[in-house]
Coordinates of C-alpha atoms and ligand atoms in Angstrom, one line a residue:
X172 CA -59.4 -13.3 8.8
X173 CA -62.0 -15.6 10.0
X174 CA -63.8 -17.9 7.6
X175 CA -65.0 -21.6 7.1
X176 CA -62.0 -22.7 5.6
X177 CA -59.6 -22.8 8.6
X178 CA -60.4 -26.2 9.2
X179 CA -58.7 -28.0 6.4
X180 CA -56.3 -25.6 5.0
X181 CA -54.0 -27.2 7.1
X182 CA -54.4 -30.5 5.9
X183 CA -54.1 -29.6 2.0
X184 CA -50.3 -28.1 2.9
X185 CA -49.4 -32.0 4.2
X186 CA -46.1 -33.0 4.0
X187 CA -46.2 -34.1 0.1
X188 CA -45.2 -37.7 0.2
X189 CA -48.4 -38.0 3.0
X190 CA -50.3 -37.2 -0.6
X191 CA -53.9 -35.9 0.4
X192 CA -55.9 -36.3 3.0
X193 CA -58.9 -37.1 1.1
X194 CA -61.4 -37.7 4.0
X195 CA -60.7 -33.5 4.6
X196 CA -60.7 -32.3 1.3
X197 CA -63.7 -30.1 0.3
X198 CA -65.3 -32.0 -2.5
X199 CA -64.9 -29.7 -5.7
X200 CA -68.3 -28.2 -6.8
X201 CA -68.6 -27.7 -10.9
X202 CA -70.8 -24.9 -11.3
X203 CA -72.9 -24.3 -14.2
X204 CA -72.5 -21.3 -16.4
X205 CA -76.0 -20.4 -15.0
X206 CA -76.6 -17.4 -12.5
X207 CA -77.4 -20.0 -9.9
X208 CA -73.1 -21.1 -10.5
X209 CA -72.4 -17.4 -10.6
X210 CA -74.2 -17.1 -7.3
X211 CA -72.3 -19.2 -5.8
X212 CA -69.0 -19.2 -7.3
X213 CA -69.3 -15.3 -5.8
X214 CA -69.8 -16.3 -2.2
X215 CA -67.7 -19.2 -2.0
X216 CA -64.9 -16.5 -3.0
X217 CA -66.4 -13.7 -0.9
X218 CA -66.2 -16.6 1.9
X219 CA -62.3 -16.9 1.6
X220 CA -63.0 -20.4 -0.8
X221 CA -61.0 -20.9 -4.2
X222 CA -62.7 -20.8 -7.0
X223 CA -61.8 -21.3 -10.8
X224 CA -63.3 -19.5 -13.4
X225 CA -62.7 -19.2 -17.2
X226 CA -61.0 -16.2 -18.9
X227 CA -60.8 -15.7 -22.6
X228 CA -57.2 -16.6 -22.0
X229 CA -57.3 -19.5 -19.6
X230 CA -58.5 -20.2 -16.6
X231 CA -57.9 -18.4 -13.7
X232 CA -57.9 -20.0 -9.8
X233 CA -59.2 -17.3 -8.2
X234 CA -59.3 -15.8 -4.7
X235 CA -60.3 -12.4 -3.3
X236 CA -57.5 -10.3 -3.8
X237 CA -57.7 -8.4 -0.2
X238 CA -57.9 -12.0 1.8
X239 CA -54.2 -12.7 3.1
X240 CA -55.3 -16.2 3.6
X241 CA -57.3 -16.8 0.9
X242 CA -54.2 -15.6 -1.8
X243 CA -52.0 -18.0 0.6
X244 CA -54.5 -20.7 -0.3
X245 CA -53.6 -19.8 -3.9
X246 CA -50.1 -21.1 -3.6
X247 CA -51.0 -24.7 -1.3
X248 CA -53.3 -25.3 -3.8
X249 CA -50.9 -24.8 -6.6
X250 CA -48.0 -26.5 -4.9
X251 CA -46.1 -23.6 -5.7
X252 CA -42.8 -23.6 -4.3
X253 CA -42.4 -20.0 -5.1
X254 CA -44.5 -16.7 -3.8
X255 CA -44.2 -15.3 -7.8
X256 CA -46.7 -12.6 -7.9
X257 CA -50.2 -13.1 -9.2
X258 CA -52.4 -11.0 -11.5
X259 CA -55.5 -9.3 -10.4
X260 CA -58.5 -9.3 -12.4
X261 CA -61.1 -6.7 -12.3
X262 CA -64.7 -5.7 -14.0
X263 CA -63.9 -2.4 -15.1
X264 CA -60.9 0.1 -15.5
X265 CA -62.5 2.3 -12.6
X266 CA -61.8 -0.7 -10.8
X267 CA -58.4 -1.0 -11.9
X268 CA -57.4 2.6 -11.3
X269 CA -58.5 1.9 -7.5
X270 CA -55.6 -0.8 -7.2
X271 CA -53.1 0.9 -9.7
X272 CA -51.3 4.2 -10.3
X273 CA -52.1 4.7 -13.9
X274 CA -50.2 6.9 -16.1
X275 CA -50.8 8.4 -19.8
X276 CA -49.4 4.9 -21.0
X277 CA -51.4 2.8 -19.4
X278 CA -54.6 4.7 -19.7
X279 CA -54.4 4.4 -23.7
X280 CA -53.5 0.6 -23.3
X281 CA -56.5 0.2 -21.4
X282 CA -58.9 2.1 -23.4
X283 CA -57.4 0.1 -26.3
X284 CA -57.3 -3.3 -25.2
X285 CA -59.4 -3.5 -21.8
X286 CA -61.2 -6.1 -21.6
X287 CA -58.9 -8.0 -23.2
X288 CA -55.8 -10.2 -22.7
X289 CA -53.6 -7.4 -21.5
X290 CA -52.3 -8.0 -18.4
X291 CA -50.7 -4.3 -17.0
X292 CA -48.0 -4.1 -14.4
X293 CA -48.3 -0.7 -12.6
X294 CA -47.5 1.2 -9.4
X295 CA -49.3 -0.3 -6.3
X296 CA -51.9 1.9 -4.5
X297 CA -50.9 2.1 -1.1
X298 CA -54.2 2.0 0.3
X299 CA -56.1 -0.5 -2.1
X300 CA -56.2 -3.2 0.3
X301 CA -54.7 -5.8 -1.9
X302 CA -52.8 -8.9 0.2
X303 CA -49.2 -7.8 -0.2
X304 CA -48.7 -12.0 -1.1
X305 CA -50.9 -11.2 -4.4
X306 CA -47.8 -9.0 -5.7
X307 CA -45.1 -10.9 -3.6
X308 CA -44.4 -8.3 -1.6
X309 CA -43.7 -5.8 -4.6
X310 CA -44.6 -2.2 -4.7
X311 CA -46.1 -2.6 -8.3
X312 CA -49.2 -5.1 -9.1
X313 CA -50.7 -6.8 -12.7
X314 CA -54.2 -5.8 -13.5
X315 CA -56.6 -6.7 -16.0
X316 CA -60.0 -6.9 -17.0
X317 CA -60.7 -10.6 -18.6
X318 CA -63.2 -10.2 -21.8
X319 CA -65.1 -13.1 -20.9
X320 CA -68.8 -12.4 -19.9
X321 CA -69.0 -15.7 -17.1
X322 CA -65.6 -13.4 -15.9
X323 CA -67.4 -10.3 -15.7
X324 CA -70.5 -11.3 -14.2
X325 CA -68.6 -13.3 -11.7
X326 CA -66.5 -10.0 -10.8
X327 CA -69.0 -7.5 -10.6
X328 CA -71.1 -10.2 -8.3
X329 CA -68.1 -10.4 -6.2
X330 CA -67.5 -6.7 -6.1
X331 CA -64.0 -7.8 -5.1
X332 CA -60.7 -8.0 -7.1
X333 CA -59.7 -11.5 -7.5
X334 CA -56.1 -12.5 -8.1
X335 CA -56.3 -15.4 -9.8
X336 CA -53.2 -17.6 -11.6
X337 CA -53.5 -20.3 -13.8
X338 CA -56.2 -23.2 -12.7
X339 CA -53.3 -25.6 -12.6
X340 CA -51.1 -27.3 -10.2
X341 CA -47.3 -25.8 -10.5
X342 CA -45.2 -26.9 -13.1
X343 CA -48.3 -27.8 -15.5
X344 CA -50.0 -26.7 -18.1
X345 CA -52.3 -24.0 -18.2
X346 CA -56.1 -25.4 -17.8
X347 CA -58.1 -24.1 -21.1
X348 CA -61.5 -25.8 -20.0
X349 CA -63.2 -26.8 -16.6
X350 CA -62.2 -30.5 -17.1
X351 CA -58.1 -29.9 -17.5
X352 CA -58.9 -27.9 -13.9
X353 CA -60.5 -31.0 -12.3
X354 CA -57.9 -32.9 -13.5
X355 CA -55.1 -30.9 -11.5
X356 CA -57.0 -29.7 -8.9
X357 CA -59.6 -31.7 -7.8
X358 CA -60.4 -32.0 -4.1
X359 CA -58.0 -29.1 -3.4
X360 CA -60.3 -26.2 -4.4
X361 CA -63.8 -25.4 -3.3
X362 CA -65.2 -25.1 -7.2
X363 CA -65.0 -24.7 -10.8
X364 CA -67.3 -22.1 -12.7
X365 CA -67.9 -24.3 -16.1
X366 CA -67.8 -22.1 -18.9
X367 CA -66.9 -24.3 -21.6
X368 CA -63.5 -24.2 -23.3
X369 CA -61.4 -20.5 -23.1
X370 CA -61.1 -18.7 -26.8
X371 CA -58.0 -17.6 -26.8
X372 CA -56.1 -20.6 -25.0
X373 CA -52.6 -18.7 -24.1
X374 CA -52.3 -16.4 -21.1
X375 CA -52.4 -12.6 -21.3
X376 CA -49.8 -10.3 -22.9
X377 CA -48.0 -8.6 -19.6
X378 CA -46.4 -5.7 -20.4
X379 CA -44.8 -3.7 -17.4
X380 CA -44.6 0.6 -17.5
X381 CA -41.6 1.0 -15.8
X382 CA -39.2 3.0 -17.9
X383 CA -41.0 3.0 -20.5
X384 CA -43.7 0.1 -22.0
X385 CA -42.0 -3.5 -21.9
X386 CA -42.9 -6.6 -22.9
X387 CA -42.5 -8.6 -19.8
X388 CA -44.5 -11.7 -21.4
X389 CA -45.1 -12.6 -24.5
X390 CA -49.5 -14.0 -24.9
X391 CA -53.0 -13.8 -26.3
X392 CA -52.4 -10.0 -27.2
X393 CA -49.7 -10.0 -29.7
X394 CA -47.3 -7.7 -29.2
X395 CA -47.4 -5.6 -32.6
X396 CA -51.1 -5.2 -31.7
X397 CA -49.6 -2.5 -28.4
X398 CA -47.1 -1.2 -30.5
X399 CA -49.7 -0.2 -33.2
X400 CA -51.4 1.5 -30.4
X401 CA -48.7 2.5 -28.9
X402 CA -47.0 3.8 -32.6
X403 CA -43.7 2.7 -31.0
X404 CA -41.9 -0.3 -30.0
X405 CA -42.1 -2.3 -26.6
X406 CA -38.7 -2.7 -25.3
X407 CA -38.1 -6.6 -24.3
X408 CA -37.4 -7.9 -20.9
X409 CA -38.8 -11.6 -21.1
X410 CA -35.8 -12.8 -20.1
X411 CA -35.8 -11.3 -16.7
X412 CA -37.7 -13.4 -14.6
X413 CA -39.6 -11.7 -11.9
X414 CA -38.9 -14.2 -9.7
X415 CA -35.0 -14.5 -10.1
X416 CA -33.5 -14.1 -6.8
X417 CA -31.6 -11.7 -8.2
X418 CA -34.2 -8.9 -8.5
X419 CA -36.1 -9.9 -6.0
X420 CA -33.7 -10.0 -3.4
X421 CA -33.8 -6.4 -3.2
X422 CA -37.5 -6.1 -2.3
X423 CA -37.0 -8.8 0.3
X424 CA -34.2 -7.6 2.3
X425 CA -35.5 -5.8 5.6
X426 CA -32.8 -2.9 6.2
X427 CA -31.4 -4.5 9.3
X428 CA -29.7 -7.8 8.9
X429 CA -31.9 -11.1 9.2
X430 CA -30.8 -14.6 10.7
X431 CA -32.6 -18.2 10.0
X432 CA -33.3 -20.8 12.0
X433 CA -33.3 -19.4 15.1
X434 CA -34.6 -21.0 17.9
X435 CA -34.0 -18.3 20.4
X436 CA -32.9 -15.0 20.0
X437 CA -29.4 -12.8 20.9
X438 CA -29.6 -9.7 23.0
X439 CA -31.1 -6.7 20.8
X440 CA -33.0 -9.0 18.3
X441 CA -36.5 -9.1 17.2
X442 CA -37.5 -12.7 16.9
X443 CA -40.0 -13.7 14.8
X444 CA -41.5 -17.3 15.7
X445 CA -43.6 -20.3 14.0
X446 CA -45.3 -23.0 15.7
X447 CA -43.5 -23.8 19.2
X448 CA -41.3 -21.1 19.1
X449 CA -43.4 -18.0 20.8
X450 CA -41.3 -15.1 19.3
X451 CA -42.1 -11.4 19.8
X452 CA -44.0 -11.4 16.6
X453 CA -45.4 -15.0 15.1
X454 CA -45.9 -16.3 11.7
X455 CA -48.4 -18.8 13.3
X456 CA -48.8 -19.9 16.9
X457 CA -50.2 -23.3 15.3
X458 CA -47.6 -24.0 13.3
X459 CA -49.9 -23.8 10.4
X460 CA -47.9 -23.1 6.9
X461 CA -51.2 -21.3 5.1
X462 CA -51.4 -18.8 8.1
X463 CA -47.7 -18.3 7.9
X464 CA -47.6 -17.3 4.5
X465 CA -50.7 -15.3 4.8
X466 CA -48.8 -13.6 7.5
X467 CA -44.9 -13.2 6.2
X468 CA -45.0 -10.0 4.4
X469 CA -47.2 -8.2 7.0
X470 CA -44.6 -9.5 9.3
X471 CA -41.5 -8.9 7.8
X472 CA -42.7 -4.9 7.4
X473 CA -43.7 -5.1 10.7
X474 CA -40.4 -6.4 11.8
X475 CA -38.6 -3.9 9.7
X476 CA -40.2 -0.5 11.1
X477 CA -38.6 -1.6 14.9
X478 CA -35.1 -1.2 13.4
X479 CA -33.6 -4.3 15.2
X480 CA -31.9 -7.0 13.8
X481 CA -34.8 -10.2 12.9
X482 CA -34.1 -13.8 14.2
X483 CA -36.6 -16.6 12.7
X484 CA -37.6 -19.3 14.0
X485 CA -37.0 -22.6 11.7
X486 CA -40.2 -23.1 9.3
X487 CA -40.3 -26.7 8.0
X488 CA -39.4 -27.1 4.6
X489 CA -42.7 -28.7 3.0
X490 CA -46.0 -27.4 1.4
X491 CA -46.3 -23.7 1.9
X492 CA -43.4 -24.1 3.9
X493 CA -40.8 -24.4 0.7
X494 CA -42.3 -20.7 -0.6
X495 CA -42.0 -19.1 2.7
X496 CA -38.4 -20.5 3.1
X497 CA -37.3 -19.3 -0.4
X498 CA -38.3 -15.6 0.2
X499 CA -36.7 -15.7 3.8
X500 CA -33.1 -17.4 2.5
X501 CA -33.5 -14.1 0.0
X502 CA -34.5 -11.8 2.2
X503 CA -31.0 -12.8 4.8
X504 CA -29.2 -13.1 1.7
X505 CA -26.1 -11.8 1.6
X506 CA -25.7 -8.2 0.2
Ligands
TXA6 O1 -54.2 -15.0 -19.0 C1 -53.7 -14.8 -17.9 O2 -52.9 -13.9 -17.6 C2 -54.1 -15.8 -16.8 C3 -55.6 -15.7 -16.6 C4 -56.1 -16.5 -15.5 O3 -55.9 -14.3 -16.4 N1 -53.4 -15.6 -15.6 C5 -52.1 -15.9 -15.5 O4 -51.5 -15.7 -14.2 O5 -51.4 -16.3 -16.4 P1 -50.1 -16.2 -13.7 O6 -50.1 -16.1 -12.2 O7 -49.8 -17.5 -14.3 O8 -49.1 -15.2 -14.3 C6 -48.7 -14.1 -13.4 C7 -47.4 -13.5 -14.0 C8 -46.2 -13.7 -13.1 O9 -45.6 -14.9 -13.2 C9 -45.4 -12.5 -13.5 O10 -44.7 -12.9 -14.7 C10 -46.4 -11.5 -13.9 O11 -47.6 -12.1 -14.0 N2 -46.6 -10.5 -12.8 C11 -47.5 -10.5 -11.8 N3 -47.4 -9.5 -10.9 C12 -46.3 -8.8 -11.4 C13 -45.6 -7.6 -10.9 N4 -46.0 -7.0 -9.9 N5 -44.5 -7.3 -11.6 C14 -44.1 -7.9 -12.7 N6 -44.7 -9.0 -13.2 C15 -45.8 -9.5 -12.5
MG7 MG1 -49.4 -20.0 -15.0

């Protein structure tokens, strides 16, 4: 996980009343739709960098899928105050069936509407290298393959999946051209790929196979187009967040019980640190929020095969630090 970025990643995740540290921030490149922009749109994002691209839906900030750091980047860029799980874009659906466990479903979705904005929800592949903060920790992950040609060149040329959100900081609206992405995130990303303005203009259609073909969220793709495919209809579950704590909880919880703001640990625990608390495991020796979160599912596994009870060190409450706090207050959560 070593890359250029280190530097300044902890000064984007500042403390948000400080506002930006501007003398730090990367200046945002704009990229032309040109294959010297495609160039290098591809290695900034094979470097770890952020990168936002256009979709046929909207656009996407993208990171390499398999960087822990660079998905954590995602979410301080974003301001996110959530780890909600991220879609994965790929250039083809032998890429996709590398990531996710496709069944008979899925595979007639996919030859249907792939590329396309169908966004699919499938069983994780174990070994597919994806960043477990790209699917927030969940054993499923969303897939698609944008049907947008800047997209596609800029994903074979990476040769990577990208998990890539919305272009827009947290809370706003989706980013449709390259301007509306300067306009959020300016100064916090390392470029924007200018392809002009996005076609459709409304995310992807996600629809989840779990029991069955759902509707998870209603977009580009409407949703009689599946079930003509599909000659049936798509049971409905918009309402079911995925990031209620109520559903998540249970993917959170480590089996053995899991205590906050611990500075030290009692007799038999595991203690997990952050900054000047050493621990047995550590989030980040450094303190630094972007490392943590890169780091908290990898951790909390890790803490959960020894079997002992987990004590955490406090993590400050700002930047990155709100997310990571969130999915730790679920994870001791009483159940
Ligand atoms: O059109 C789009 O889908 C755009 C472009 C950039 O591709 N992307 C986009 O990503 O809208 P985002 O991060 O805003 O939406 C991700 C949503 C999550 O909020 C969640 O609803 C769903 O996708 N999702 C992702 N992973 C999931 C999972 N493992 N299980 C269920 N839902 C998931
Ligand atoms: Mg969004």
């Amino acid at each position: 996980m070593s890359h250029n970025y280190h530097g300044f990643v902890g000064l984007v995740t500042p403390k948000p009343q400080q506002g930006r540290s501007v003398t730090t921030m990367p200046k945002t490149e704009r990229l032309i739709a040109n294959a010297t922009g495609i160039a290098r749109a591809a290695t900034l994002l094979r470097g770890g960098g952020l990168v936002a691209f256009p979709t046929e839906t909207v656009y996407g900030l993208g990171a390499d899928a398999t960087d822990d750091r660079a998905v954590a980047r995602i979410f301080a860029a974003k301001g996110r105050p959530q780890f909600n799980p991220l879609i994965v874009h790929v250039a083809s659906v032998d890429q996709a069936r590398a990531i996710g466990v496709f069944n008979e479903t899925a595979e007639q979705l996919a030859q249907a509407f792939w590329p396309g904005a169908l966004t699919l929800v499938l069983p994780l592949r174990a070994n597919a290298g994806i960043a477990p903060l790209v699917s927030a920790g969940l054993p499923s992950i969303a897939i698609r393959v944008p049907d947008h040609a800047l997209a596609q060149d800029l994903l074979r040329q990476v040769g990577k999946p990208i998990a890539a959100p919305s272009a827009n900081p947290s809370g706003k609206i989706s980013p449709t051209n390259a301007q509306h992405v300067f306009t959020g995130l300016d100064g916090l990303i390392e470029a924007v790929l200018d392809g002009g303005p996005c076609p459709v203009g409304l995310e992807s259609t996600i629809v989840g196979l779990k029991d069955g073909p759902t509707l998870l969220r209603p977009g580009g793709l409407p949703a009689e187009a599946i079930e003509a495919c599909l000659g049936a209809s798509l049971a409905r579950d918009e309402g079911e967040t995925l990031t209620a704590p109520g559903q998540m909880a249970s993917h959170y919880a480590p089996d053995a019980s899991i205590r906050l703001n611990a500075n030290t640990a009692r007799p038999g625990e595991l203690h997990i640190g952050f900054g000047g608390t050493e621990g047995d495991l550590t989030l980040s020796t450094t303190g630094d929020l972007t490392e943590a979160a890169a780091r908290l599912f990898h951790i909390l596994h890790q803490a959960n095969r020894t079997g002992k009870p987990i004590a955490l060190a406090p993590v400050p409450d700002h930047g990155l630090g709100r997310a990571i706090n969130d999915r730790l207050r679920r994870a001791a959560a009483p159940r």
